[in-house]
Coordinates of C-alpha atoms and ligand atoms in Angstrom, one line a residue:
X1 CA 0.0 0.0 0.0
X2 CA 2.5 2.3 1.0
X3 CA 4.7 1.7 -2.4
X4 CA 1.0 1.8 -4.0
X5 CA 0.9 5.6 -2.7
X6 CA 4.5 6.0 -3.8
X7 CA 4.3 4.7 -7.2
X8 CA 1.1 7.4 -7.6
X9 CA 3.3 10.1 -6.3
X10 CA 6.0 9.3 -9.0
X11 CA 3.8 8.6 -11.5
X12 CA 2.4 12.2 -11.8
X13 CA 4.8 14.7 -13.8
X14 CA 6.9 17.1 -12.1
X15 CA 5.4 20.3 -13.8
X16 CA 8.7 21.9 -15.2
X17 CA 7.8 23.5 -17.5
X18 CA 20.0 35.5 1.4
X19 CA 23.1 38.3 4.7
X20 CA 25.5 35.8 5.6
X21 CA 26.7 32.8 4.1
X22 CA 27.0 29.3 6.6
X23 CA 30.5 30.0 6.0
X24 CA 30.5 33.1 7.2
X25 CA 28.4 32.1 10.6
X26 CA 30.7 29.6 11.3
X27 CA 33.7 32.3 11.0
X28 CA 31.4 33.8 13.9
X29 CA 32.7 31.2 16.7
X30 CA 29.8 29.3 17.3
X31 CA 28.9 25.9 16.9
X32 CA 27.9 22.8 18.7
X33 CA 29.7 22.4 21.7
X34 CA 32.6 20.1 22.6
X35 CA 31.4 16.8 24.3
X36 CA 27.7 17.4 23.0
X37 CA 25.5 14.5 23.1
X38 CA 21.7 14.5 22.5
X39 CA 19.2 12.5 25.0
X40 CA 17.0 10.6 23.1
X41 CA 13.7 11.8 22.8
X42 CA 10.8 11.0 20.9
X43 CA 9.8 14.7 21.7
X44 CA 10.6 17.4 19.2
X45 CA 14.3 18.7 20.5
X46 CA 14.2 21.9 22.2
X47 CA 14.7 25.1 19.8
X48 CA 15.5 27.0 23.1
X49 CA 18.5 25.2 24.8
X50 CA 21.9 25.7 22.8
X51 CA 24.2 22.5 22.5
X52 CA 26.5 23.6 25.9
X53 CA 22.4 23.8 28.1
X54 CA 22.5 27.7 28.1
X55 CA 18.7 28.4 27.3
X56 CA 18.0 31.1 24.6
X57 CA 16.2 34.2 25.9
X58 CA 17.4 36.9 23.4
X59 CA 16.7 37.5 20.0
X60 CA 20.3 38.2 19.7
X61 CA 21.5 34.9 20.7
X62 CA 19.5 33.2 17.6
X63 CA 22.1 33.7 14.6
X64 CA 24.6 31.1 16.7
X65 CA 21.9 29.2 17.8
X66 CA 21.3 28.6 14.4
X67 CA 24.8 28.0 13.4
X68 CA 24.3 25.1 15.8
X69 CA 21.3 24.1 14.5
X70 CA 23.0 24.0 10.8
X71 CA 26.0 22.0 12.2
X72 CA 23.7 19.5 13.6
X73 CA 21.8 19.0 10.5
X74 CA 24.5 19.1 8.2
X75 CA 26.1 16.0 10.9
X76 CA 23.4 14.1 11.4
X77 CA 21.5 14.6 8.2
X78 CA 22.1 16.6 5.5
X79 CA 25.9 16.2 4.9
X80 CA 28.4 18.7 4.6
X81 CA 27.5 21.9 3.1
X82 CA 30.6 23.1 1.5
X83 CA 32.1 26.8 1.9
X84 CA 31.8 29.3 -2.0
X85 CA 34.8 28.0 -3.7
X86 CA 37.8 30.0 -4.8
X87 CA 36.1 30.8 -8.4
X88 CA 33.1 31.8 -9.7
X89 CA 32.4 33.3 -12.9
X90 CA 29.4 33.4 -15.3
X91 CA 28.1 34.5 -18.4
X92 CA 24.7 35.6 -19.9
X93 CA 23.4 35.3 -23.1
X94 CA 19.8 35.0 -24.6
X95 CA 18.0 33.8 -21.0
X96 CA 20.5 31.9 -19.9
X97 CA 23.5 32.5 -17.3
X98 CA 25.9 30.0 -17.6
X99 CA 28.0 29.2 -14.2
X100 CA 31.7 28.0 -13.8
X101 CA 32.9 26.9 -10.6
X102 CA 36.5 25.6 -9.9
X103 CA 37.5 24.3 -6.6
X104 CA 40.4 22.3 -5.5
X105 CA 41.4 21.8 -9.4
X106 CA 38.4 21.1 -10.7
X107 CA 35.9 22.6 -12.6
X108 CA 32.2 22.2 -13.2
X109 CA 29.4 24.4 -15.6
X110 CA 26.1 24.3 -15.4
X111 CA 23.1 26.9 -17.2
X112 CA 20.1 28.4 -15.4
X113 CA 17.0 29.5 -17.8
X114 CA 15.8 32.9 -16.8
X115 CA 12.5 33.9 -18.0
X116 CA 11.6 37.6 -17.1
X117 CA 8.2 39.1 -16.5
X118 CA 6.2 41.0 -19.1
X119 CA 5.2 43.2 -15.9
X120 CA 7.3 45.1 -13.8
X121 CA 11.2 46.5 -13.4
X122 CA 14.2 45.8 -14.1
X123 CA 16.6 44.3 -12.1
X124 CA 13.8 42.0 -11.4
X125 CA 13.1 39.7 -8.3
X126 CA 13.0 36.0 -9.3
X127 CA 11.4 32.8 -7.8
X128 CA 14.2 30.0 -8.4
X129 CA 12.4 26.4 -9.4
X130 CA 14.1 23.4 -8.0
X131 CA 13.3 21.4 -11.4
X132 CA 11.1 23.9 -12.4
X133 CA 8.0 25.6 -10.1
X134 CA 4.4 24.1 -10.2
X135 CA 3.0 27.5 -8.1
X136 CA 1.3 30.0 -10.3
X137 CA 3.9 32.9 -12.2
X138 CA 3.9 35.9 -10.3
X139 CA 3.3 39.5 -11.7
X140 CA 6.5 40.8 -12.1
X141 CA 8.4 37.8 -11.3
X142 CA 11.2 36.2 -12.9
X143 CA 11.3 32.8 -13.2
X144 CA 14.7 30.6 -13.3
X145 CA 15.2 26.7 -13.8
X146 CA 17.8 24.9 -12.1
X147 CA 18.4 21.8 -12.8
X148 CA 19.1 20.3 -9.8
X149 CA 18.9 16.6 -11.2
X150 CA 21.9 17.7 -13.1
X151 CA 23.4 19.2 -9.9
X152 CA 23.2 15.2 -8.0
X153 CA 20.8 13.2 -9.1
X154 CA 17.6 11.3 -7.1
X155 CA 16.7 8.2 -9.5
X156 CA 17.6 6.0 -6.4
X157 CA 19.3 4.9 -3.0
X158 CA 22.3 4.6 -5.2
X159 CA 22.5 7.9 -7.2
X160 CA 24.5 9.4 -3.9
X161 CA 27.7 10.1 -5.5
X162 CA 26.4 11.2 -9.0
X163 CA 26.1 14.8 -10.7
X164 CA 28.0 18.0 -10.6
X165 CA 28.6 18.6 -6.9
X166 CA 30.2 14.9 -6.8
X167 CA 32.7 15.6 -10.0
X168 CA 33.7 18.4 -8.1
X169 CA 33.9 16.7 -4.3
X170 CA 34.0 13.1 -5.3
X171 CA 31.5 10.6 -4.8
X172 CA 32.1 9.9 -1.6
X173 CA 31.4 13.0 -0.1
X174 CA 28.6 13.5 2.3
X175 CA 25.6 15.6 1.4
X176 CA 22.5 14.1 0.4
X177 CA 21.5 15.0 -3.2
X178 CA 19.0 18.3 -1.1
X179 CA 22.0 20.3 0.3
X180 CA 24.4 19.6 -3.0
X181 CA 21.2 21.3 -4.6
X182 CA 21.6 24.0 -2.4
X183 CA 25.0 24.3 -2.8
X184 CA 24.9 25.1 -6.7
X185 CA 21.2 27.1 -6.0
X186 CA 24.2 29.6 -3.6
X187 CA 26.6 29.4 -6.9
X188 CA 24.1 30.5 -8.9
X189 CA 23.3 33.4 -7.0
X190 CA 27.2 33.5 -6.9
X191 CA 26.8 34.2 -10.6
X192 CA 23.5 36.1 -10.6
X193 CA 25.4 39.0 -8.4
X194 CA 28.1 39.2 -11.2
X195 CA 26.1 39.3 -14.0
X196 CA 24.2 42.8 -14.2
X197 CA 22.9 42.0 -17.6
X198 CA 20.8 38.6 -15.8
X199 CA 18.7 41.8 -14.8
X200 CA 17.9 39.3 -11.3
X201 CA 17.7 41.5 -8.1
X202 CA 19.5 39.4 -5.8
X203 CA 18.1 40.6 -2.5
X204 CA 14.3 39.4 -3.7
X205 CA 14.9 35.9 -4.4
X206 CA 12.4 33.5 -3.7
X207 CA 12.7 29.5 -3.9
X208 CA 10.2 26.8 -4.9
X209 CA 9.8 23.7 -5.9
X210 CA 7.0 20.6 -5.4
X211 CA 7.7 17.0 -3.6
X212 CA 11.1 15.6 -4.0
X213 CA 12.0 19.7 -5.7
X214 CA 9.7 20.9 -2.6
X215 CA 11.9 18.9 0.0
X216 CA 15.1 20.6 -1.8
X217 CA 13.3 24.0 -1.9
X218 CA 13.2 23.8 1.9
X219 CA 16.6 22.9 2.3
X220 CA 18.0 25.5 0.1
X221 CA 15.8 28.4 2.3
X222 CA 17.2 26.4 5.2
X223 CA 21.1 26.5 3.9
X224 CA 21.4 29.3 1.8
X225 CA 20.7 33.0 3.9
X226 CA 20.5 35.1 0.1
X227 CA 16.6 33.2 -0.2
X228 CA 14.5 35.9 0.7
X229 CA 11.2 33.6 0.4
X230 CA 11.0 29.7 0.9
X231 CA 8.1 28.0 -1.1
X232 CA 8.0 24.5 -0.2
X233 CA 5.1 22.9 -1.8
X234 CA 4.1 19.3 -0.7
X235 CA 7.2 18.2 0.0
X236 CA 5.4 16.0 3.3
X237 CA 8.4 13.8 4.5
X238 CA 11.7 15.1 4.5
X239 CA 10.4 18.3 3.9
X240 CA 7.5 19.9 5.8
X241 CA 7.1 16.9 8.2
X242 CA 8.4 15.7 11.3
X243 CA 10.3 13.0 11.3
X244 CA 9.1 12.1 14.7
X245 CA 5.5 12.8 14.1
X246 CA 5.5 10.8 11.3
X247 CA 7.0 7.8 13.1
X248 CA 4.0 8.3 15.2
X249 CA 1.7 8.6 12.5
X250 CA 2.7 5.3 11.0
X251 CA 2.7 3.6 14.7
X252 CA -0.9 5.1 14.9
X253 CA -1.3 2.6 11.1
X254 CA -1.2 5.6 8.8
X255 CA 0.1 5.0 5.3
X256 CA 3.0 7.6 5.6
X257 CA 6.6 8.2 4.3
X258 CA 9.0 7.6 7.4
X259 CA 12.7 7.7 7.2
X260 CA 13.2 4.8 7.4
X261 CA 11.4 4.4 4.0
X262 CA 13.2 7.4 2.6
X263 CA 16.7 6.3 2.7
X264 CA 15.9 3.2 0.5
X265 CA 13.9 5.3 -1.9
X266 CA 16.6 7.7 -2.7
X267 CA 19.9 9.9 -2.4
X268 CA 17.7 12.9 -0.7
X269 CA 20.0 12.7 2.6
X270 CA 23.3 12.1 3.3
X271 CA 24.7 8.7 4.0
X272 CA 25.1 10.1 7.4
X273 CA 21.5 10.0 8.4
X274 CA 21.2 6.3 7.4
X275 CA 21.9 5.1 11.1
X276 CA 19.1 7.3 12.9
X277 CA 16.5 6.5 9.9
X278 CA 14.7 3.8 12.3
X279 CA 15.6 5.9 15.6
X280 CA 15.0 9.1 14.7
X281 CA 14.6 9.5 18.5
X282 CA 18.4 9.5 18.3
X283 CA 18.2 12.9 16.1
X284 CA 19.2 16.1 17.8
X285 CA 17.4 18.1 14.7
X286 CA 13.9 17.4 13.3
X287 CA 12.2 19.1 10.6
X288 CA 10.4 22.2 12.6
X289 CA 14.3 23.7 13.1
X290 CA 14.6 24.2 9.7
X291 CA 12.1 27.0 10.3
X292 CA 15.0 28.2 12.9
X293 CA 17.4 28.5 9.8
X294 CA 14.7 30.7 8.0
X295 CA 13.5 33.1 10.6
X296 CA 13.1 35.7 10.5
X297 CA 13.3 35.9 6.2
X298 CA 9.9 34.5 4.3
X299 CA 8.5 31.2 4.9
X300 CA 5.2 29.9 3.0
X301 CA 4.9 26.2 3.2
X302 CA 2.2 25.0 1.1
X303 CA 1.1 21.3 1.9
X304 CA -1.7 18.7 0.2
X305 CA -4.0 16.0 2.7
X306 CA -2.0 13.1 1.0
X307 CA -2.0 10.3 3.8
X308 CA 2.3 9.9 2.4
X309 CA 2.9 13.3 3.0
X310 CA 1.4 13.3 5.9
X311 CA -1.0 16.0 7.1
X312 CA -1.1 15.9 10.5
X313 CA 3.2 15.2 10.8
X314 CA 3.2 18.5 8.5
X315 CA 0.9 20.8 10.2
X316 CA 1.7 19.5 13.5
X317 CA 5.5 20.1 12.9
X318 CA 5.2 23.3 11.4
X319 CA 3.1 24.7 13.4
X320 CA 6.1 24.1 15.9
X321 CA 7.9 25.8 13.7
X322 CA 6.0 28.9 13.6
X323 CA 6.5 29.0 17.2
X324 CA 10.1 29.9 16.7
X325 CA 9.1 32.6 14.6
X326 CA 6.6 33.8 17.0
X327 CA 9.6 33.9 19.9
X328 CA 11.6 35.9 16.9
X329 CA 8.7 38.7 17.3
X330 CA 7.7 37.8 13.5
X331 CA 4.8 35.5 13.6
X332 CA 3.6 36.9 10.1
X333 CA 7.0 36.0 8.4
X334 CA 5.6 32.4 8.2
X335 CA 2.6 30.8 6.6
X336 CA 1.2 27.6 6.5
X337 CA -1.4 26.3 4.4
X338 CA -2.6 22.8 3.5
X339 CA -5.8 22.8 1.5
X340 CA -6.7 19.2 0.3
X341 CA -8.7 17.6 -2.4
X342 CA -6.4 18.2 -5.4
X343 CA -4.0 16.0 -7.0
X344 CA -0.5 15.9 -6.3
X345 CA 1.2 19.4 -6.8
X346 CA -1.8 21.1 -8.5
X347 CA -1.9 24.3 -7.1
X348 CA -5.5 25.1 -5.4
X349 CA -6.5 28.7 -5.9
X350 CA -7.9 29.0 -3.0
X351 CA -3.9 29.2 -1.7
X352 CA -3.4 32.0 -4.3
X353 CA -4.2 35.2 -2.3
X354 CA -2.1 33.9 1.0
X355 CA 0.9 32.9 -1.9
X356 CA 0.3 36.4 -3.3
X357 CA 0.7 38.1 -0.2
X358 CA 4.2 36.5 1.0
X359 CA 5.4 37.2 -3.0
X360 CA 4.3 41.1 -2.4
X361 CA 6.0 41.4 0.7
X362 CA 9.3 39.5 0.3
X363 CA 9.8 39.7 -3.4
X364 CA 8.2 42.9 -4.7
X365 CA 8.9 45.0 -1.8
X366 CA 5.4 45.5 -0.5
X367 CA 4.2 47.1 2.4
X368 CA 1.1 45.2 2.9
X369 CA 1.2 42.6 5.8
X370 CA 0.8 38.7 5.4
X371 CA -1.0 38.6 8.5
X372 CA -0.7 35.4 10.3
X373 CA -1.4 32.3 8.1
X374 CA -1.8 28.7 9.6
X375 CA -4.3 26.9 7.5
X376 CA -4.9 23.4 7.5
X377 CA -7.5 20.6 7.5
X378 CA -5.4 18.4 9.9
X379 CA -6.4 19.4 13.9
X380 CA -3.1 18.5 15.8
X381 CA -2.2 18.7 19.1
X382 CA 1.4 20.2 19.3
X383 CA 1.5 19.6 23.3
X384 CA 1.7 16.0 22.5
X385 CA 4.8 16.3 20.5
X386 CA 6.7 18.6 22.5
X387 CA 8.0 19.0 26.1
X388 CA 9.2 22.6 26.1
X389 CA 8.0 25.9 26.3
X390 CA 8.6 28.5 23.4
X391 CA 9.8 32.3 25.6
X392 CA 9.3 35.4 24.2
X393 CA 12.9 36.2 23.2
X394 CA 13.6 40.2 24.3
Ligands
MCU1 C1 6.5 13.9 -1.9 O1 7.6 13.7 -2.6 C2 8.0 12.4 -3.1 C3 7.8 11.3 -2.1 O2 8.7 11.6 -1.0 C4 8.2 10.0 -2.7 O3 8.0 8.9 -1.8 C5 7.4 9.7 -3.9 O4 7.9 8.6 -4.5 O5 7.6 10.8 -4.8 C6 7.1 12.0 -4.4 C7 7.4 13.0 -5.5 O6 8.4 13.5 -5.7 O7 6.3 13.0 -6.4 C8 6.5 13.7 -7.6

């Protein structure tokens, strides 16, 4: 049943057709703290309680928390993210920007479409498509393709180790195929800031992508600081979900994607995360921090009822999220909205004034407010999942 659900999800097309760096963080001096170890917990982990047990009170302790929080998922998880290499260049020509990296005496190229509005100005902002969007265009809204198949590929378990990132940092390095994708999404904005003539508006970049793409648009928000709006659109597990909750969810008999499916679908994660898939107890991350990476720029998760992706693990673990941003003093900055009764990645357009709103405030500069959105057909309990309380950060 569950590969039933699976095989449906694949079966339907994908419809293709940033401040400072990690890097840059790191420089800061934070990180996780000699001798760390995590408790196991089936509870969410604590946003609040840096890796050394001080507790978080102040806004302006977030940026290292977060450093912490990135560390963690890139050790546990996601792989290593690595630093902007020694060389970026790029050229444009006709809608497309073509990007050179070399690092370590190698070298790589890869092309970016850009399609630019028929409304609007020049430099324009642009919604990047992990594969492509499947979200409606926006007025005066560029739109660029990057092919992030091409970048490391997801055919399988065994793809780790193939496409662009890997010719560059060998096959066995550790990201999963999501942060490699965010990688190259960071060199081509590398490449977008040199390159005038793109006519892209760096500072108004927004990032989408649906399912597998939506689980690497999220990561790329997470990873990369330049996103000024992250769209993930039904990316369910390993995306918008918990992976506790939806541990829970299948213990409860729910037809759901768990880790411990993912990581012998495909290459999403790095090898890394393959020994907490079944104890993801054992993790000291879960998918409601990677609102913590985001915070306090744009967040609009868009999620479907699809028992795989699981609605309740995605509206309960978001909601958590939104708690962090709340604590930030920026409830609005977030949105959540999961409207059923469609298929797979078909955009509802009863989702297109809330989508509008984050667009006109983080892309085009608009003044208007979001207000706060948290939509969703799924009634969950967050109590249940956590044992913490989120403070008001001063
Ligand atoms: C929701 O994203 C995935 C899902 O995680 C997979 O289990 C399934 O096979 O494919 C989905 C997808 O990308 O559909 C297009």
């Amino acid at each position: 049943m569950k590969y039933l659900s699976s095989i449906l999800l694949l079966a339907i097309p994908a419809i293709a057709t940033p401040s400072p760096t990690l890097t840059e963080r790191q420089d800061a001096g934070c990180g996780i703290a000699s001798g760390y170890s995590f408790k196991s917990s089936a509870k969410l982990p604590d946003p609040f309680t840096s890796t050394n047990g001080t507790k978080i009170t102040t806004k302006a302790q977030w940026p290292c928390r977060a450093q912490e929080i990135s560390q963690l998922f890139q050790k546990y998880e996601l792989g290593t993210l690595p630093p902007k290499p020694s060389s970026v260049t790029a050229t444009y020509s006709a809608g497309s920007i073509k990007v050179t990296v070399s690092d370590g005496g190698k070298s790589i190229s890869f092309s970016a479409k850009i399609s630019t509005p028929s409304s609007g100005k020049a430099p324009y902002p642009a919604i990047i498509g992990i594969g492509g969007v499947s979200i409606p265009s926006q007025a005066g809204v560029a739109t660029i393709t990057f092919d992030n198949d091409g970048m490391a590929a997801q055919q399988s378990k065994s793809s780790h180790g193939t496409g662009l990132f890997f010719t560059l940092y060998g096959s066995s390095a550790t990201a999963g195929a999501t942060t490699a994708w965010a990688w190259g999404v960071s060199r081509l904005i590398d490449a977008l800031e040199l390159t005038p003539s793109a006519n892209i508006d760096t500072t108004k970049l927004g990032v989408s992508g649906c399912s597998r793409n939506g689980k690497g648009a999220f990561i790329v928000g997470a990873l990369e600081p330049r996103i000024a709006l992250t769209i993930p659109q039904e990316s369910g597990s390993g995306g918008a979900a918990c992976w506790r909750i939806s541990d829970s969810q299948k213990a409860a008999g729910k037809n759901i994607q768990t880790a411990g499916e993912i990581i012998g679908e495909n290459a999403w994660f790095s090898p890394n995360f393959n020994a907490y898939a079944t104890k993801t107890s054992d993790l000291p991350v879960d998918h409601h921090l990677l609102a913590g990476l985001i915070v306090p720029r744009g967040l609009f998760v868009i999620e479907n009822d699809i028992d795989w992706l699981g609605p309740v693990s995605t509206t309960g673990c978001q909601e958590v999220g939104q708690m962090i941003y709340k604590s930030m003093g920026v409830p609005e900055n977030f949105g959540f909205s999961l409207v059923g009764g469609h298929s797979h990645c078909q955009f509802p357009s009863s989702q297109a004034s809330d989508l509008s709103a984050f667009v006109s405030k983080f892309l085009l500069g608009g003044s208007g407010s979001t207000g706060v959105v948290a939509k969703s057909s799924a009634t969950v309990d967050t109590s249940s999942y956590i044992d913490w309380a989120a403070p008001a950060l001063t």
